[in-house]
Coordinates of C-alpha atoms in Angstrom, one line a residue:
M1 CA -4.4 39.4 -2.7
A2 CA -7.4 39.6 -4.5
T3 CA -10.3 40.5 -1.5
T4 CA -13.1 37.7 -1.1
E5 CA -16.2 38.4 0.2
T6 CA -16.9 36.4 3.9
T7 CA -20.3 35.4 4.5
T8 CA -21.4 35.6 8.2
P9 CA -20.3 33.0 10.6
E10 CA -23.4 30.9 11.8
R11 CA -23.8 30.2 15.4
G12 CA -22.0 27.3 17.1
L13 CA -24.1 23.9 17.9
I14 CA -24.1 25.4 21.9
A15 CA -26.0 28.6 22.4
L16 CA -23.5 30.5 24.2
P17 CA -22.0 34.0 23.7
E18 CA -18.8 33.8 21.8
S19 CA -16.3 35.4 24.5
A20 CA -18.2 32.9 27.2
A21 CA -17.4 30.0 24.6
R22 CA -13.8 31.3 24.6
V23 CA -13.3 31.6 28.2
L24 CA -14.3 27.7 28.4
V25 CA -12.1 26.8 26.3
A26 CA -9.4 28.5 28.1
I27 CA -10.5 27.1 31.5
G28 CA -10.9 23.4 30.4
A29 CA -7.7 23.8 28.9
I30 CA -5.9 25.0 32.0
A31 CA -7.5 22.5 34.1
T32 CA -6.2 19.7 31.9
I33 CA -2.8 20.6 32.2
A34 CA -3.2 21.2 35.8
S35 CA -4.6 17.7 36.4
T36 CA -1.4 15.9 35.1
F37 CA 0.4 17.2 38.1
M38 CA -1.9 15.0 40.6
S39 CA -1.9 11.5 41.0
W40 CA -4.4 9.9 38.5
T41 CA -4.8 6.1 40.1
Y42 CA -3.5 4.6 43.7
T43 CA -1.3 2.1 42.4
S44 CA 1.9 1.8 40.1
D45 CA 0.4 -1.4 38.3
F46 CA -1.0 1.1 35.6
P47 CA 1.5 1.5 32.6
G48 CA 3.6 5.0 33.6
D49 CA 3.1 4.5 37.2
L50 CA 0.6 7.8 37.6
T51 CA 0.7 8.0 41.2
Y52 CA 2.8 10.8 41.8
Y53 CA 2.2 14.6 42.5
G54 CA 4.0 17.2 40.8
S55 CA 5.6 14.8 38.2
P56 CA 3.6 13.6 35.2
A57 CA 4.4 10.7 33.3
G58 CA 3.1 8.1 30.9
L59 CA -0.7 9.3 29.8
Q60 CA 0.2 12.1 31.7
V61 CA 2.6 13.7 29.8
L62 CA 0.6 13.4 26.5
D63 CA -2.2 15.2 28.2
I64 CA -0.1 17.8 29.1
V65 CA 0.8 18.6 25.4
A66 CA -2.9 18.5 24.1
G67 CA -3.8 20.7 26.7
A68 CA -1.0 23.4 25.7
L69 CA -1.7 22.8 22.3
T70 CA -5.8 23.7 23.4
L71 CA -4.9 26.6 25.0
L72 CA -2.2 28.2 22.5
F73 CA -5.1 27.5 19.9
A74 CA -7.5 29.0 22.1
L75 CA -5.5 32.3 23.0
T76 CA -5.4 33.2 19.1
L77 CA -9.0 33.8 19.2
W78 CA -7.9 36.5 21.4
N79 CA -5.7 37.7 18.9
V80 CA -3.2 37.2 21.5
R81 CA 0.4 38.9 20.0
G82 CA 3.0 36.6 18.5
L83 CA 0.2 33.5 18.1
G84 CA -1.0 34.6 14.9
W85 CA 1.4 32.1 12.9
L86 CA -0.6 29.7 14.7
N87 CA -4.0 30.0 13.3
P88 CA -3.3 32.5 10.6
A89 CA -7.0 32.6 9.2
G90 CA -8.6 32.4 13.0
A91 CA -10.6 29.2 12.2
T92 CA -12.5 27.5 15.0
Q93 CA -11.8 24.0 13.5
P94 CA -8.3 23.6 14.7
V95 CA -9.1 24.7 18.1
V96 CA -12.2 21.9 17.8
L97 CA -9.6 19.7 16.7
A98 CA -7.2 20.5 19.6
A99 CA -9.9 20.5 22.5
A100 CA -10.9 16.8 20.8
S101 CA -7.4 15.6 21.4
A102 CA -7.1 16.3 24.9
F103 CA -10.7 15.1 25.2
A104 CA -9.8 11.6 23.6
V105 CA -6.3 11.5 25.7
S106 CA -8.2 12.2 29.0
W107 CA -10.9 10.0 28.4
F108 CA -9.3 7.1 27.0
S109 CA -7.1 7.1 30.0
A110 CA -9.5 7.4 32.7
I111 CA -11.6 4.8 30.7
A112 CA -8.3 1.9 30.6
I113 CA -7.6 2.7 34.0
A114 CA -10.8 1.9 35.2
V115 CA -11.1 -1.4 32.9
D116 CA -7.5 -2.2 33.7
L117 CA -7.8 -1.9 37.5
K118 CA -11.2 -3.1 37.7
G119 CA -13.5 -0.2 38.4
L120 CA -14.1 3.6 38.9
V121 CA -12.7 3.2 42.3
A122 CA -9.1 3.0 41.2
L123 CA -9.6 6.5 39.8
D124 CA -7.8 9.2 41.6
P125 CA -9.0 13.2 41.7
G126 CA -6.5 14.0 38.9
A127 CA -8.1 11.6 36.5
Y128 CA -11.2 13.3 37.2
L129 CA -10.2 16.5 36.8
A130 CA -8.7 15.5 33.3
A131 CA -11.9 14.5 32.3
V132 CA -14.1 17.5 33.2
G133 CA -11.3 19.5 32.0
S134 CA -11.1 18.1 28.9
L135 CA -15.1 17.9 28.2
V136 CA -15.2 21.7 29.2
A137 CA -12.5 22.9 26.4
L138 CA -14.6 20.4 23.9
L139 CA -18.1 21.9 25.0
G140 CA -16.7 25.6 24.5
T141 CA -15.4 25.2 21.2
L142 CA -18.7 23.5 20.3
A143 CA -20.5 26.9 21.4
L144 CA -17.9 28.7 18.9
P145 CA -19.5 30.4 16.1
K146 CA -19.1 28.5 12.9
P147 CA -17.1 30.1 10.2
G148 CA -18.4 31.2 7.2
D149 CA -18.2 30.0 3.7
T150 CA -14.8 31.7 2.9
L151 CA -13.1 30.4 6.5
K152 CA -14.5 27.4 6.1
D153 CA -12.6 26.6 2.3
Y154 CA -9.7 28.4 3.0
V155 CA -7.7 24.9 3.4
T156 CA -8.6 24.2 -0.1
K157 CA -8.3 28.1 -0.8
P158 CA -4.9 28.9 0.4
E159 CA -5.1 32.3 -1.1
L160 CA -7.3 33.2 1.6
I161 CA -4.9 32.6 4.2
P162 CA -3.3 35.7 5.5
P163 CA 0.2 35.7 4.0
A164 CA 3.0 34.8 6.3
A165 CA 5.3 37.7 7.4
K166 CA 8.7 37.8 5.1
L167 CA 11.6 35.9 7.0
T168 CA 14.7 36.2 5.8
G169 CA 16.7 33.1 4.4
W170 CA 18.5 32.2 7.8
A171 CA 14.6 32.4 9.6
E172 CA 13.2 30.4 7.3
R173 CA 15.8 27.8 7.7
L174 CA 15.6 27.9 11.6
V175 CA 11.7 27.5 11.2
I176 CA 12.8 24.2 9.1
T177 CA 15.3 22.8 11.7
A178 CA 12.9 23.6 14.6
A179 CA 10.1 21.6 13.0
T180 CA 12.4 18.9 11.8
A181 CA 13.9 18.7 15.7
V182 CA 10.1 18.1 16.8
A183 CA 9.3 15.8 14.1
L184 CA 12.5 13.8 15.9
I185 CA 10.8 14.1 19.3
V186 CA 7.9 13.0 18.4
F187 CA 9.0 10.1 16.9
N188 CA 11.4 8.6 19.4
Y189 CA 8.9 9.2 22.2
G190 CA 6.5 6.9 20.1
I191 CA 9.1 4.3 19.4
G192 CA 10.6 4.3 22.6
V193 CA 7.6 3.4 24.4
D194 CA 7.5 -0.3 26.3
P195 CA 5.7 -2.6 24.1
D196 CA 4.0 -3.7 27.1
A197 CA 2.5 -0.1 27.4
S198 CA 0.3 -0.3 24.6
E199 CA -2.3 2.0 26.7
T200 CA 0.5 4.7 26.2
F201 CA 1.1 4.1 23.0
L202 CA -2.7 4.3 21.9
G203 CA -2.8 7.5 24.1
Y204 CA 0.2 8.5 21.6
L205 CA -1.3 7.8 18.5
L206 CA -4.7 9.8 19.4
L207 CA -2.5 12.7 20.2
V208 CA -0.6 12.7 17.0
V209 CA -3.7 12.1 14.8
F210 CA -5.7 14.8 16.5
G211 CA -2.8 17.3 16.8
A212 CA -1.6 17.1 13.3
W213 CA -5.3 17.5 11.9
A214 CA -5.6 20.7 13.8
L215 CA -2.4 21.6 12.5
L216 CA -3.5 20.9 9.4
T217 CA -6.7 22.4 9.4
A218 CA -5.0 25.6 10.7
G219 CA -2.6 25.5 7.1
L220 CA 0.7 25.0 9.0
F221 CA 1.6 22.1 6.9
D222 CA 0.9 24.3 3.9
R223 CA 3.3 27.5 5.0
F224 CA 5.6 24.7 6.1
A225 CA 5.8 22.9 2.8
Q226 CA 6.0 26.2 0.9
L227 CA 9.5 26.9 3.4
N228 CA 10.5 23.2 2.1
A229 CA 9.7 24.2 -1.7
R230 CA 11.9 27.3 -1.5
H231 CA 14.9 25.4 0.2
K232 CA 14.6 21.7 -1.0
G233 CA 18.5 20.7 -0.5
F234 CA 18.4 22.2 3.2
A235 CA 15.1 20.2 4.1
T236 CA 16.2 17.4 3.0
S237 CA 19.9 17.7 4.7
M238 CA 17.9 18.3 7.9
A239 CA 15.5 15.4 7.5
F240 CA 18.5 13.1 6.8
L241 CA 20.4 14.5 9.7
A242 CA 17.5 13.9 12.2
A243 CA 17.2 10.6 11.3
A244 CA 20.9 10.2 11.5
A245 CA 20.5 11.3 14.9
F246 CA 17.9 8.8 16.1
P247 CA 20.3 6.6 17.4
F248 CA 22.2 9.0 19.7
V249 CA 18.9 10.1 20.8
A250 CA 17.1 6.8 21.6
N251 CA 20.6 5.3 22.6
N252 CA 18.8 2.0 22.9
E253 CA 19.6 -1.2 21.1
H254 CA 15.8 -2.5 20.9
N255 CA 14.8 1.0 19.2
S256 CA 17.7 0.8 16.7
N257 CA 16.8 -2.6 15.7
L258 CA 13.2 -1.4 15.0
G259 CA 14.9 1.3 13.1
V260 CA 16.8 -0.5 11.0
N261 CA 14.3 -2.9 10.2
I262 CA 11.8 0.2 9.0
L263 CA 14.6 1.2 6.6
V264 CA 14.6 -1.9 5.2
V265 CA 11.5 -2.6 4.6
A266 CA 11.0 1.5 3.5
T267 CA 13.8 0.8 1.1
V268 CA 12.1 -2.2 -0.5
A269 CA 8.4 -0.3 -0.5
L270 CA 10.5 2.5 -2.6
G271 CA 11.7 -0.2 -5.1
L272 CA 8.1 -1.5 -5.2
N273 CA 6.8 2.1 -5.7
I274 CA 8.7 2.2 -8.6
V275 CA 6.8 -0.4 -10.1
V276 CA 3.2 0.1 -8.7
G277 CA 3.3 3.8 -8.2
L278 CA 5.0 5.1 -10.9
T279 CA 4.3 2.3 -13.6
G280 CA 1.2 1.2 -12.7
L281 CA 2.1 -2.6 -12.7
L282 CA 0.3 -4.9 -9.5
D283 CA 3.3 -6.9 -8.5
L284 CA 2.0 -9.2 -5.9
G285 CA 5.2 -11.1 -5.2
Y286 CA 7.7 -8.7 -5.1
V287 CA 9.2 -9.7 -1.6
A288 CA 10.8 -12.6 -3.6
F289 CA 13.7 -10.1 -4.9
L290 CA 14.3 -9.0 -1.3
G291 CA 14.8 -13.1 -0.9
V292 CA 16.7 -13.2 -4.1
G293 CA 19.5 -10.4 -2.7
A294 CA 19.5 -12.0 0.6
Y295 CA 20.3 -15.2 -0.2
A296 CA 22.7 -14.3 -2.6
A297 CA 24.8 -12.1 -0.3
A298 CA 24.2 -15.0 2.6
L299 CA 26.2 -17.2 0.0
V300 CA 29.1 -15.5 -0.9
S301 CA 29.7 -13.5 3.0
G302 CA 31.9 -16.4 4.6
S303 CA 29.1 -18.3 6.6
E304 CA 30.2 -21.7 7.6
F305 CA 26.6 -23.1 6.6
S306 CA 26.9 -21.5 3.2
R307 CA 27.4 -23.8 0.0
F308 CA 30.3 -21.5 -0.7
S309 CA 31.5 -21.7 2.7
G310 CA 35.1 -20.8 1.9
V311 CA 34.2 -17.7 -0.2
Q312 CA 34.0 -14.4 1.7
F313 CA 33.5 -11.4 -0.5
P314 CA 33.7 -7.9 0.6
F315 CA 30.8 -5.9 1.7
W316 CA 30.6 -3.9 -1.9
A317 CA 31.2 -6.8 -3.7
A318 CA 28.4 -8.7 -2.0
M319 CA 26.2 -6.0 -2.1
L320 CA 26.6 -5.9 -5.9
T321 CA 26.1 -9.7 -6.2
G322 CA 22.7 -9.3 -4.2
M323 CA 21.5 -6.5 -6.5
A324 CA 22.9 -8.1 -9.8
A325 CA 21.2 -11.8 -8.6
S326 CA 17.5 -9.6 -8.2
L327 CA 18.3 -7.8 -11.3
V328 CA 18.8 -11.0 -13.3
F329 CA 15.6 -12.7 -11.9
G330 CA 13.7 -9.3 -12.4
V331 CA 14.4 -9.5 -16.0
L332 CA 13.8 -13.0 -16.3
I333 CA 10.4 -13.0 -14.8
G334 CA 9.5 -9.6 -16.6
A335 CA 10.6 -10.2 -19.8
P336 CA 8.2 -13.2 -20.5
T337 CA 5.4 -11.7 -18.4
L338 CA 5.0 -8.0 -18.7
R339 CA 3.3 -8.4 -21.9
L340 CA 0.4 -9.3 -19.5
R341 CA -1.6 -6.6 -17.8
G342 CA -3.9 -6.0 -14.7
D343 CA -5.1 -9.0 -13.1
Y344 CA -3.3 -11.3 -15.3
L345 CA 0.2 -9.6 -14.5
A346 CA -0.7 -9.6 -10.6
I347 CA -1.7 -13.5 -10.7
V348 CA 1.9 -14.5 -12.5
T349 CA 3.8 -12.3 -10.0
L350 CA 1.9 -13.4 -7.1
G351 CA 3.0 -17.4 -8.6
F352 CA 6.4 -16.2 -8.8
G353 CA 6.8 -15.1 -5.2
E354 CA 5.4 -18.4 -4.2
I355 CA 7.7 -20.3 -6.4
F356 CA 10.8 -18.8 -5.2
R357 CA 9.8 -19.7 -1.7
I358 CA 9.1 -23.1 -2.5
A359 CA 12.5 -23.4 -4.5
V360 CA 14.5 -22.1 -1.8
N361 CA 12.7 -24.4 0.9
N362 CA 13.5 -27.2 -1.4
L363 CA 17.0 -26.8 -2.4
D364 CA 18.2 -28.7 0.6
G365 CA 20.4 -31.4 -1.1
T366 CA 17.2 -33.9 -0.5
S367 CA 14.4 -32.5 -2.8
G368 CA 16.8 -30.7 -5.0
P369 CA 20.2 -29.4 -5.4
N370 CA 22.2 -28.1 -2.2
L371 CA 22.2 -24.9 -2.3
T372 CA 19.9 -23.1 0.2
N373 CA 20.0 -25.4 3.3
G374 CA 16.4 -25.8 2.7
P375 CA 14.1 -24.8 5.6
N376 CA 16.9 -24.2 8.0
G377 CA 18.2 -21.5 6.0
I378 CA 21.7 -20.1 6.0
S379 CA 23.0 -18.9 9.6
M380 CA 25.8 -17.3 11.5
I381 CA 26.6 -14.7 8.5
P382 CA 29.2 -12.7 10.0
D383 CA 29.1 -9.1 10.5
L384 CA 30.2 -6.6 8.2
D385 CA 33.8 -5.3 8.7
I386 CA 34.1 -2.0 6.3
F387 CA 37.6 -0.2 6.2
G388 CA 38.4 -1.9 9.9
F389 CA 35.1 -0.8 11.2
N390 CA 33.5 -3.9 13.1
F391 CA 29.5 -3.5 12.5
G392 CA 29.0 -5.9 15.3
A393 CA 31.2 -4.2 18.1
E394 CA 30.5 -1.2 20.2
H395 CA 31.7 1.9 19.3
D396 CA 32.4 4.8 21.8
I397 CA 31.7 8.4 19.7
L398 CA 33.6 11.0 21.4
G399 CA 33.0 9.9 24.8
L400 CA 29.3 10.9 23.9
A401 CA 27.3 8.0 23.0
T402 CA 27.9 4.6 22.2
L403 CA 26.6 2.7 19.2
G404 CA 25.6 -0.8 19.7
R405 CA 25.6 -3.4 17.0
F406 CA 22.0 -2.4 15.8
A407 CA 23.1 1.4 15.8
N408 CA 25.8 0.7 13.1
Y409 CA 23.8 -1.0 11.0
F410 CA 20.9 1.7 11.4
L411 CA 23.5 4.3 9.9
L412 CA 24.7 2.0 7.1
M413 CA 20.9 1.4 6.4
L414 CA 20.1 4.8 6.6
L415 CA 22.9 5.9 4.0
I416 CA 21.5 3.1 1.6
T417 CA 18.2 4.6 1.8
G418 CA 19.3 7.9 1.0
I419 CA 21.3 6.6 -2.1
V420 CA 17.6 4.7 -3.0
V421 CA 15.9 7.8 -2.6
V422 CA 18.4 10.0 -5.0
V423 CA 17.7 6.9 -7.4
F424 CA 14.3 7.0 -6.9
N425 CA 14.2 11.0 -7.9
R426 CA 16.6 10.9 -10.4
A427 CA 14.7 8.0 -12.3
A428 CA 11.3 9.5 -11.6
D429 CA 12.4 13.2 -12.8
S430 CA 14.1 11.7 -15.9
R431 CA 12.6 10.7 -19.6
I432 CA 12.3 7.0 -18.7
G433 CA 10.2 7.9 -15.4
R434 CA 8.0 10.3 -17.6
S435 CA 7.2 7.3 -20.0
W436 CA 6.6 4.9 -16.7
I437 CA 3.8 8.0 -15.9
A438 CA 2.5 7.7 -19.4
I439 CA 2.1 3.7 -19.3
R440 CA 0.2 4.2 -16.0
E441 CA -2.0 6.9 -17.0
D442 CA -2.7 4.9 -20.4
E443 CA -0.4 2.3 -22.0
T444 CA -2.5 2.7 -25.4
A445 CA -2.3 6.0 -25.6
A446 CA 1.7 5.8 -24.9
T447 CA 2.4 3.2 -27.2
A448 CA 0.4 5.3 -29.8
M449 CA 2.8 8.1 -28.9
G450 CA 5.9 6.1 -29.9
I451 CA 6.9 4.8 -26.3
N452 CA 7.9 0.9 -26.1
G453 CA 5.8 0.0 -23.4
F454 CA 7.4 -3.6 -23.2
R455 CA 11.0 -2.1 -22.7
V456 CA 9.9 0.7 -20.2
K457 CA 8.0 -1.6 -18.1
L458 CA 11.0 -4.1 -18.1
I459 CA 13.1 -1.7 -16.8
A460 CA 11.0 -0.6 -14.2
F461 CA 10.9 -4.3 -13.1
A462 CA 14.6 -4.7 -13.1
L463 CA 15.5 -1.2 -11.4
G464 CA 12.7 -2.1 -8.5
A465 CA 14.0 -5.7 -8.3
S466 CA 17.7 -4.5 -7.9
L467 CA 17.1 -1.6 -5.1
A468 CA 15.1 -4.7 -3.7
G469 CA 18.3 -6.8 -3.7
L470 CA 20.2 -4.2 -2.4
A471 CA 18.2 -3.9 0.9
G472 CA 18.2 -7.7 1.1
T473 CA 22.3 -8.2 1.2
V474 CA 21.8 -5.7 4.7
S475 CA 19.1 -7.3 6.0
A476 CA 21.0 -10.6 5.7
H477 CA 23.8 -9.7 7.9
V478 CA 21.5 -7.8 10.1
G479 CA 19.6 -11.0 10.9
Y480 CA 22.5 -13.6 11.2
S481 CA 20.4 -15.8 8.8
V482 CA 18.2 -16.0 6.1
N483 CA 15.3 -18.5 5.9
P484 CA 12.5 -18.9 3.6
A485 CA 10.0 -18.1 6.2
P486 CA 9.4 -14.1 5.8
Y487 CA 9.2 -14.4 1.8
Q488 CA 5.8 -15.2 1.3
F489 CA 2.2 -13.3 0.2
A490 CA 0.9 -12.5 3.5
G491 CA 1.9 -13.6 7.2
S492 CA 2.0 -12.1 10.8
V493 CA 5.8 -11.2 10.0
P494 CA 7.3 -8.8 7.9
P495 CA 8.4 -8.4 5.0
N496 CA 5.9 -9.8 2.9
S497 CA 4.4 -8.8 -0.5
A498 CA 0.9 -7.9 1.3
F499 CA 2.8 -6.1 4.3
L500 CA 5.1 -4.0 1.4
L501 CA 2.1 -3.4 -0.7
A502 CA -0.1 -2.2 2.1
A503 CA 2.9 0.5 2.7
V504 CA 2.9 1.7 -0.6
V505 CA -1.0 2.1 -1.0
L506 CA -1.1 3.6 3.0
G507 CA 1.4 5.9 2.3
G508 CA 0.9 7.3 -0.9
M509 CA 2.0 5.4 -4.4
G510 CA 4.2 7.9 -6.6
T511 CA 6.0 9.3 -3.7
V512 CA 9.0 9.0 -2.1
N513 CA 7.9 9.9 1.7
G514 CA 4.5 7.8 1.3
P515 CA 6.3 4.5 1.3
I516 CA 8.6 5.4 4.2
L517 CA 5.6 6.3 5.9
G518 CA 3.5 3.7 5.3
A519 CA 6.4 1.2 6.1
T520 CA 7.1 3.1 9.5
L521 CA 3.1 2.8 10.4
L522 CA 2.8 -0.9 9.6
Y523 CA 5.8 -2.0 11.6
L524 CA 5.4 0.2 14.3
L525 CA 2.2 -0.3 15.2
P526 CA 1.9 -4.4 15.4
E527 CA 5.2 -4.0 17.6
K528 CA 3.7 -1.5 20.2
L529 CA 0.4 -2.4 20.0
S530 CA 1.1 -6.4 21.3
F531 CA -2.5 -7.0 21.5
L532 CA -3.1 -6.8 17.5
K533 CA -0.4 -9.7 17.2
E534 CA -3.1 -12.1 16.3
Y535 CA -5.3 -9.8 14.1
E536 CA -2.4 -8.2 12.5
L537 CA -3.8 -9.2 8.7
L538 CA -7.3 -8.3 9.8
A539 CA -6.6 -5.1 11.3
F540 CA -4.7 -4.0 8.1
G541 CA -7.3 -5.1 5.6
I542 CA -9.5 -2.4 7.9
A543 CA -7.3 0.2 7.7
L544 CA -7.1 -0.2 4.0
V545 CA -10.6 0.0 3.5
I546 CA -11.1 3.0 5.6
L547 CA -7.8 4.6 3.6
M548 CA -9.6 4.1 0.3
R549 CA -13.1 5.2 1.4
F550 CA -11.9 8.5 2.7
R551 CA -8.3 9.3 1.5
P552 CA -7.8 6.5 -1.6
E553 CA -4.9 8.7 -2.8
G554 CA -2.6 7.8 0.6
I555 CA -1.6 9.9 3.5
I556 CA 1.2 11.6 1.6
A557 CA -0.6 12.4 -1.9
N558 CA 0.8 12.3 -5.2
R559 CA -0.1 15.7 -6.6
R560 CA -1.5 13.9 -10.1
R561 CA -3.3 11.4 -7.8
Q562 CA -5.1 13.7 -5.8
L563 CA -6.4 15.6 -8.7
E564 CA -7.9 12.5 -10.2
F565 CA -9.3 10.9 -7.0
H566 CA -11.2 14.8 -6.0
E567 CA -11.7 16.1 -9.7
S568 CA -15.5 15.6 -9.2
D569 CA -15.4 17.6 -5.8
E570 CA -17.4 20.7 -5.7
T571 CA -14.5 22.7 -3.9
P572 CA -11.2 21.9 -5.8
V573 CA -8.5 20.7 -3.9
H574 CA -5.2 22.5 -3.0
I575 CA -2.5 20.3 -3.4
P576 CA 0.6 22.5 -1.7
E577 CA 4.3 22.2 -3.1
Q578 CA 6.0 19.3 -1.4
G579 CA 8.8 20.1 0.5
L580 CA 10.6 17.1 0.3
P581 CA 11.6 15.4 -2.8
D582 CA 8.2 13.8 -4.7
S583 CA 7.8 12.2 -8.0
T584 CA 5.2 14.4 -8.9
V585 CA 6.3 15.0 -12.7
G586 CA 3.5 15.5 -15.1
V587 CA 2.8 13.4 -18.4
T588 CA 4.7 14.9 -21.4
K589 CA 6.2 14.0 -24.4
A590 CA 8.4 10.9 -23.6
G591 CA 10.0 8.4 -25.6
A592 CA 12.0 5.1 -24.8

């Protein structure tokens, strides 16, 4: 590794000796942890019941984690043996962010208790100790010396980070397994928060945001990405197994219902990602393809309210019917419209989405042919029965857990999502995928190089539509019914076209993990933050504006797009290798 001259660190914002600043951080972190074993309020009316001594709950559990993270990062400044991996560059920024997480959770908790219970009199000594301790830790971090130029830029220049100790193959796989298990625990805690306990979920969000930010600036995400890059197959398998373990860990039908709906939306968002993220076509009516698949499957699945009530296809046949119907509609809509570009294409697809919703609303036998039962939709769709396995019944698994109806559908939808991920990756890495990216970058130049732009875009449109139809077949059975209400451009109930597009943009266009993360966040946040129900679209808009300002490439960035957005920065942005599959192929010679 090349040596780089390091400039002298600057003094901190608060004039204190560095040794005293470190002590303050450690004392503040210990006080924060200790406060969680005390009562924070005198009444159990506040979510989580924070009245007990020696039994942390709710926001106190979150504060323990934040305090422990702060203490661990503080100890790295003393070069404590065994903790060098946590902060390999010895930087102060991760310590500041960890202390900020404890400060945010502690002070938010104290303010929430005072507001909900009408005054500071509702606070017990534990809440005051948490507030003071976290403040002391944060002030201590502000007194730490600022890093010199080299340390300040080490996140964007990973070659400056001391190399990790060489691990054997099995040890690296063990690290991946442990990290995946931690991710499952964090997600399960968040999804398990009671929807009526919005305060607890907000504290959870504060901890996750600041904690993840601290780990990012410490370089741990980069190192984990490098491990994933060396063991892609194993990392993907562990992610799939962790997702499959979710219904067993959660063991709650409500959470399983949330999980299956998130997977449905994520799968549809992946299909839209082919059109928007890879090919660069703005589709504002994509939810219609989900509706086509759902209605097609409902018509042939044995519902007594179906126009073909005597017909009941097996699931594989209903699935193919939904995919074929969506594919046909994708071709029929795409063939005459894909010669348009930009805003014109967006307007036409928006019109198609509205035409679909209005059409199925009027095919009731009165305003039009009797096919979809109009606004009443098609209800009483029977549960799936595959090889004698009834998805509507509870199943005991080796006496260890009982899987309910939604857990059964969650596992089925997880398998389908895995198939869609494989299709997405294979398509993106193929010659046609490179053609999509070339079209996205510059359609005129791609056409001049011999790429048939119309055919390439039509394939993307058809493939994306068929994947949405595949998800629609499962959603029809999960919800017992289909009706026109959800299939609109924007609304308070997902999925809708605006929701799906926001999931792709928020998560990261052109990636696999991005739309899945975006769908998870956008579906879970309104569910857990009940006070946002009436302001969901406003919150989406504000979030997207902030994202476009500070991270236009999305949370999980496609490497090419991130380089494009930051090509004018003074410091080059380091784009780490993604551990999980990611469609970040370059533009090479491609033909179609």
